[in-house]
Each structure stands twice: as structure tokens, then as C-alpha cells.
PDB file of C-alpha atoms in Angstrom:
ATOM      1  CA  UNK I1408    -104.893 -17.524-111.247  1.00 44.00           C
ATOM      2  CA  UNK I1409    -102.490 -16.584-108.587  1.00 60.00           C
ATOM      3  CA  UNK I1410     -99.355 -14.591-109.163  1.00 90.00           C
ATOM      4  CA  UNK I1411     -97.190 -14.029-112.586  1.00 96.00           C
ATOM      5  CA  UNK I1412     -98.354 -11.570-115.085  1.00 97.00           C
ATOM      6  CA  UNK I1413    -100.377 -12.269-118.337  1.00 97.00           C
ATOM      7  CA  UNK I1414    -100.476 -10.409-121.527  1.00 98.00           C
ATOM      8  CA  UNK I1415    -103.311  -9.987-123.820  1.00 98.00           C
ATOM      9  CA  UNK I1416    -103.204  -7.907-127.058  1.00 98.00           C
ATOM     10  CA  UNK I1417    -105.881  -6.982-129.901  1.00 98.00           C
ATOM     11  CA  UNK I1418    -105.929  -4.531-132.597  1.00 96.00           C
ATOM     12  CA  UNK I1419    -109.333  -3.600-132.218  1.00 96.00           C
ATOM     13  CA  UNK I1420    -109.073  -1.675-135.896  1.00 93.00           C
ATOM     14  CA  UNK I1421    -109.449  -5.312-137.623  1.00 94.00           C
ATOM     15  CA  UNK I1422    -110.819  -7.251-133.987  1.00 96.00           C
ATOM     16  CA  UNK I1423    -108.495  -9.636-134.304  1.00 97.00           C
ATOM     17  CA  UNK I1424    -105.615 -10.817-132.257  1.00 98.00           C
ATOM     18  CA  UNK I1425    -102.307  -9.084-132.579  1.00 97.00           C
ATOM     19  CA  UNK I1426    -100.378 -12.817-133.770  1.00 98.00           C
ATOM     20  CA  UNK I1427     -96.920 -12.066-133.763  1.00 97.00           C
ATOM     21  CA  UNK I1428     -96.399  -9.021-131.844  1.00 98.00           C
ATOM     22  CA  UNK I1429     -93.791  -8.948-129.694  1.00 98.00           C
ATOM     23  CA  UNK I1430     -93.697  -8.289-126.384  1.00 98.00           C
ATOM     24  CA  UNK I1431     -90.591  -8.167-123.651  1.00 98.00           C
ATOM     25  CA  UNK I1432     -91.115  -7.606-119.756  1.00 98.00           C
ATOM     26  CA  UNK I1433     -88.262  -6.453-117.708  1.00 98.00           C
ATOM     27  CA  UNK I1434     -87.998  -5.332-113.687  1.00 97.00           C
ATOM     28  CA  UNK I1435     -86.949  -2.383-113.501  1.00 97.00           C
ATOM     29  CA  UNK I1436     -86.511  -2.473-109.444  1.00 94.00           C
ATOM     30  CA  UNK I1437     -84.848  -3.636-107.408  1.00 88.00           C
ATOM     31  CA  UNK I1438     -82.804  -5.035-110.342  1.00 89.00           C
ATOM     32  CA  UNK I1439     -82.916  -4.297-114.049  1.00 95.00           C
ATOM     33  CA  UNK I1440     -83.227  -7.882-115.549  1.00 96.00           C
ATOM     34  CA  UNK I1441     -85.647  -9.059-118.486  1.00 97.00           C
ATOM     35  CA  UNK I1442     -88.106 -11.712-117.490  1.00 97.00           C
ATOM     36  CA  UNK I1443     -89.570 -12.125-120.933  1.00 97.00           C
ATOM     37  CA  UNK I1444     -89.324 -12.218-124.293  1.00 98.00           C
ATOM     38  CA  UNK I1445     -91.740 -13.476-126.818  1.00 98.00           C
ATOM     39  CA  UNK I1446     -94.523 -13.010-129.276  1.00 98.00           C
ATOM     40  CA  UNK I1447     -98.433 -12.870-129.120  1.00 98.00           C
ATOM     41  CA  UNK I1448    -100.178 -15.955-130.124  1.00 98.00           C
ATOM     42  CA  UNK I1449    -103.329 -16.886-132.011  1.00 98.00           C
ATOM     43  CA  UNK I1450    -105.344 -16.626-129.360  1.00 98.00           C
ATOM     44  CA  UNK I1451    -104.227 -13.296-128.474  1.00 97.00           C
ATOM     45  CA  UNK I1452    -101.877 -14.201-125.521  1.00 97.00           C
ATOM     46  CA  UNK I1453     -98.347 -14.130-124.717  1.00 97.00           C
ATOM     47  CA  UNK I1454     -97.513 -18.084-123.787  1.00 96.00           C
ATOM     48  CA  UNK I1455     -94.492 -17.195-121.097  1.00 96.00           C
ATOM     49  CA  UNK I1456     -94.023 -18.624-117.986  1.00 95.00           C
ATOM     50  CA  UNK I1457     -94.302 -15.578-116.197  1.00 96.00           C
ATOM     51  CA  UNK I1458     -98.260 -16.094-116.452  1.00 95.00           C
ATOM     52  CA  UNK I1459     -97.655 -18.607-114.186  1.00 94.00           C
ATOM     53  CA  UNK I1460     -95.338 -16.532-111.766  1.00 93.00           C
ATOM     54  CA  UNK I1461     -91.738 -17.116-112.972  1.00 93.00           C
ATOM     55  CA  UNK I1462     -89.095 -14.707-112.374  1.00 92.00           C
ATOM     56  CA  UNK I1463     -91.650 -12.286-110.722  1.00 94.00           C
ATOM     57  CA  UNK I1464     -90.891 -10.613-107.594  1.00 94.00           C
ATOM     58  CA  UNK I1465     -91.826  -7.203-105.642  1.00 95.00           C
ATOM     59  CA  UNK I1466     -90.231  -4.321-107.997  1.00 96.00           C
ATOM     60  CA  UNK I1467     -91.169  -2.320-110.769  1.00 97.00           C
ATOM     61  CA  UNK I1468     -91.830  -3.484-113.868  1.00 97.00           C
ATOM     62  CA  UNK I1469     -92.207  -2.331-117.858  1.00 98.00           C
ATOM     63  CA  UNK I1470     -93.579  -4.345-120.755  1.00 98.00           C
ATOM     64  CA  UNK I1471     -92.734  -3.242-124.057  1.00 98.00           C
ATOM     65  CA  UNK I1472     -94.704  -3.646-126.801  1.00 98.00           C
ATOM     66  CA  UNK I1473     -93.241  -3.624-130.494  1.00 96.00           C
ATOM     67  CA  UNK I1474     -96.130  -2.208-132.398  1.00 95.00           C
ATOM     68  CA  UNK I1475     -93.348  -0.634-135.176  1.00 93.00           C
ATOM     69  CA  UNK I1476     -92.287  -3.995-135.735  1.00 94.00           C
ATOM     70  CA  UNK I1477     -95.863  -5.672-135.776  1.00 94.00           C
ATOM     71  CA  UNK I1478     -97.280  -2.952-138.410  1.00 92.00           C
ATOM     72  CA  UNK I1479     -93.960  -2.403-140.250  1.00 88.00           C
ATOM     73  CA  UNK I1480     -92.010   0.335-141.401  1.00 69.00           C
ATOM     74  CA  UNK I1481     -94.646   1.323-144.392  1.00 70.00           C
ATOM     75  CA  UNK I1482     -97.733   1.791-141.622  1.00 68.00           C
ATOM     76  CA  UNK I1483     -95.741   2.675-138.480  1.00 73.00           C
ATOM     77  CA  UNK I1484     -96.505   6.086-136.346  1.00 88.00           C
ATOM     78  CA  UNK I1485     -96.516   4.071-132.730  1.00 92.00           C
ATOM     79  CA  UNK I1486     -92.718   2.358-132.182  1.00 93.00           C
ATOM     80  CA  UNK I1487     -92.673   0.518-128.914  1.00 95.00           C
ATOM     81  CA  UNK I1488     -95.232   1.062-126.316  1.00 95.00           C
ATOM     82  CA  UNK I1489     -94.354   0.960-123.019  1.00 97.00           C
ATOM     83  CA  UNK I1490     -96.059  -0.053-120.020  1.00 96.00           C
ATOM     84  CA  UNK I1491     -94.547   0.564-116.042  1.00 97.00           C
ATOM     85  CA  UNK I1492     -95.972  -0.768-112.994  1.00 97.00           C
ATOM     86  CA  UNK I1493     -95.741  -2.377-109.441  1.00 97.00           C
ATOM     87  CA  UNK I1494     -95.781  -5.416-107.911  1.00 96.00           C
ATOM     88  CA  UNK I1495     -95.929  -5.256-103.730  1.00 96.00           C
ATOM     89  CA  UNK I1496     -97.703  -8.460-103.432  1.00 95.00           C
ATOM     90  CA  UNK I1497     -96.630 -11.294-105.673  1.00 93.00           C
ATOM     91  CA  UNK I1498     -99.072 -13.371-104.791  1.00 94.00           C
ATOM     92  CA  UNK I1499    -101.509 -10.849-107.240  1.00 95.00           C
ATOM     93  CA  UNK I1500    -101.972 -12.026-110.736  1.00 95.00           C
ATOM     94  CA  UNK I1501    -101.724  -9.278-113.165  1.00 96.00           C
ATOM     95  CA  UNK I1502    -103.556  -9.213-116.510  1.00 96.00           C
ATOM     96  CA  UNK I1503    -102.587  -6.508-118.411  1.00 97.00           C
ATOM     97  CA  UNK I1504    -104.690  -6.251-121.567  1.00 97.00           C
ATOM     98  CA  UNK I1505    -103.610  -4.058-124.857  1.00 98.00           C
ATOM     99  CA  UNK I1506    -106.017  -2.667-126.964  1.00 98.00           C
ATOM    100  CA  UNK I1507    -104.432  -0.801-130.044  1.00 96.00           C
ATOM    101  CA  UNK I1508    -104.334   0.726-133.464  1.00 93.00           C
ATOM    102  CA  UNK I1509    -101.864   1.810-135.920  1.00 90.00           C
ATOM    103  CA  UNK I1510    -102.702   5.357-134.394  1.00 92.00           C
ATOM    104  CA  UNK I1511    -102.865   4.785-130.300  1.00 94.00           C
ATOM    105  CA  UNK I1512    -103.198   2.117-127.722  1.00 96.00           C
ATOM    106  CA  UNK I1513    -105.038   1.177-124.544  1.00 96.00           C
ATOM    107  CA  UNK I1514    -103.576  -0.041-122.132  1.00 95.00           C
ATOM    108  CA  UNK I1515    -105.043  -1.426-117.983  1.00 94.00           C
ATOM    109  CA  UNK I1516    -104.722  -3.550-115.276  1.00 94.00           C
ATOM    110  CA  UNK I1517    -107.574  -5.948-115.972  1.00 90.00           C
ATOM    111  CA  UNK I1518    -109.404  -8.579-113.941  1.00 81.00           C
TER     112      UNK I1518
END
């Protein structure tokens, strides 16, 4: 897949996919604008068009991810996770993969 960025999130505590967690991504740079807004499906995956390359151009970037929210106020120690990067060539796709507990998180560029 060419271009756009993907999100992928698991808690590997219970190995399953984090359904319902939500995720936003904004640039950052060259203008501060979010690009996304959604939740985490079944299959682990954030459905956005942004996989697909909307909305993305050279700049920096953040995802947040709203793991406070996802475990609720009774569990919660982590509130939202961020995640900054850069994009020089949009033409890249970048998969960006979250691995998490209720007590820390993972987080990589991944292939």
C-alpha cells in the first residue's frame, strides 16, 4: 500500500483487539489540523481514509491514543498516548502498530 497512514492496536494483556479505542491523528507541521478521528475496529484497525492517503502531506504528525477512555476511569493509570512523527515522502505508507496494557504501551513504525 502506497501512502496514508494505518493504525493497528492490541492489548496484548487479553490478545485481543483494542474494539473501540479511540484514536485521533493531527499534523502538527506545517499546519495544526486533525486528519482523523475514529475508533478501532474488530479487526484491530482504524477504518479512516487516511489509510488510503487522505489529508496526508509532508509535516509532522501525532496520533493520540485514548487508552483512559478505552479502560475507564476504575482501571486507568495510562490517559492518552501520544505518538509524533514525520512524513518527507508521502508517497511512504506508514503502519504504525500499538501494542499496550493497562500499565504501558508499545509503540513503532511497522512494515
Amino acid at each position: 500500500m502506497a501512502g496514508g497512514i494505518s493504525i493497528h492496536a492490541v492489548d496484548v494483556a487479553t490478545g485481543r483487539p483494542a474494539q473501540g479505542l479511540r484514536v485521533e491523528i493531527w499534523r502538527l507541521y506545517p499546519d495544526s489540523q486533525r486528519i482523523a478521528d475514529g475508533r478501532i475496529g474488530a479487526n484491530g484497525a482504524l477504518d479512516h481514509a487516511v489509510a488510503q492517503g487522505a489529508d496526508v502531506t509532508a509535516g509532522e504528525y501525532e496520533v493520540l491514543f485514548h487508552l483512559g477512555e478505552f479502560f475507564g476511569e476504575r482501571d486507568g493509570f495510562l490517559t492518552v498516548t501520544p505518538f509524533r512523527f514525520r512524513i518527507k515522502n508521502v508517497d511512504e505508507h506508514f503502519h504504525l502498530p500499538l501494542k499496550f496494557t493497562r500499565w504501558g504501551y508499545l509503540l513503532f513504525r511497522g512494515a
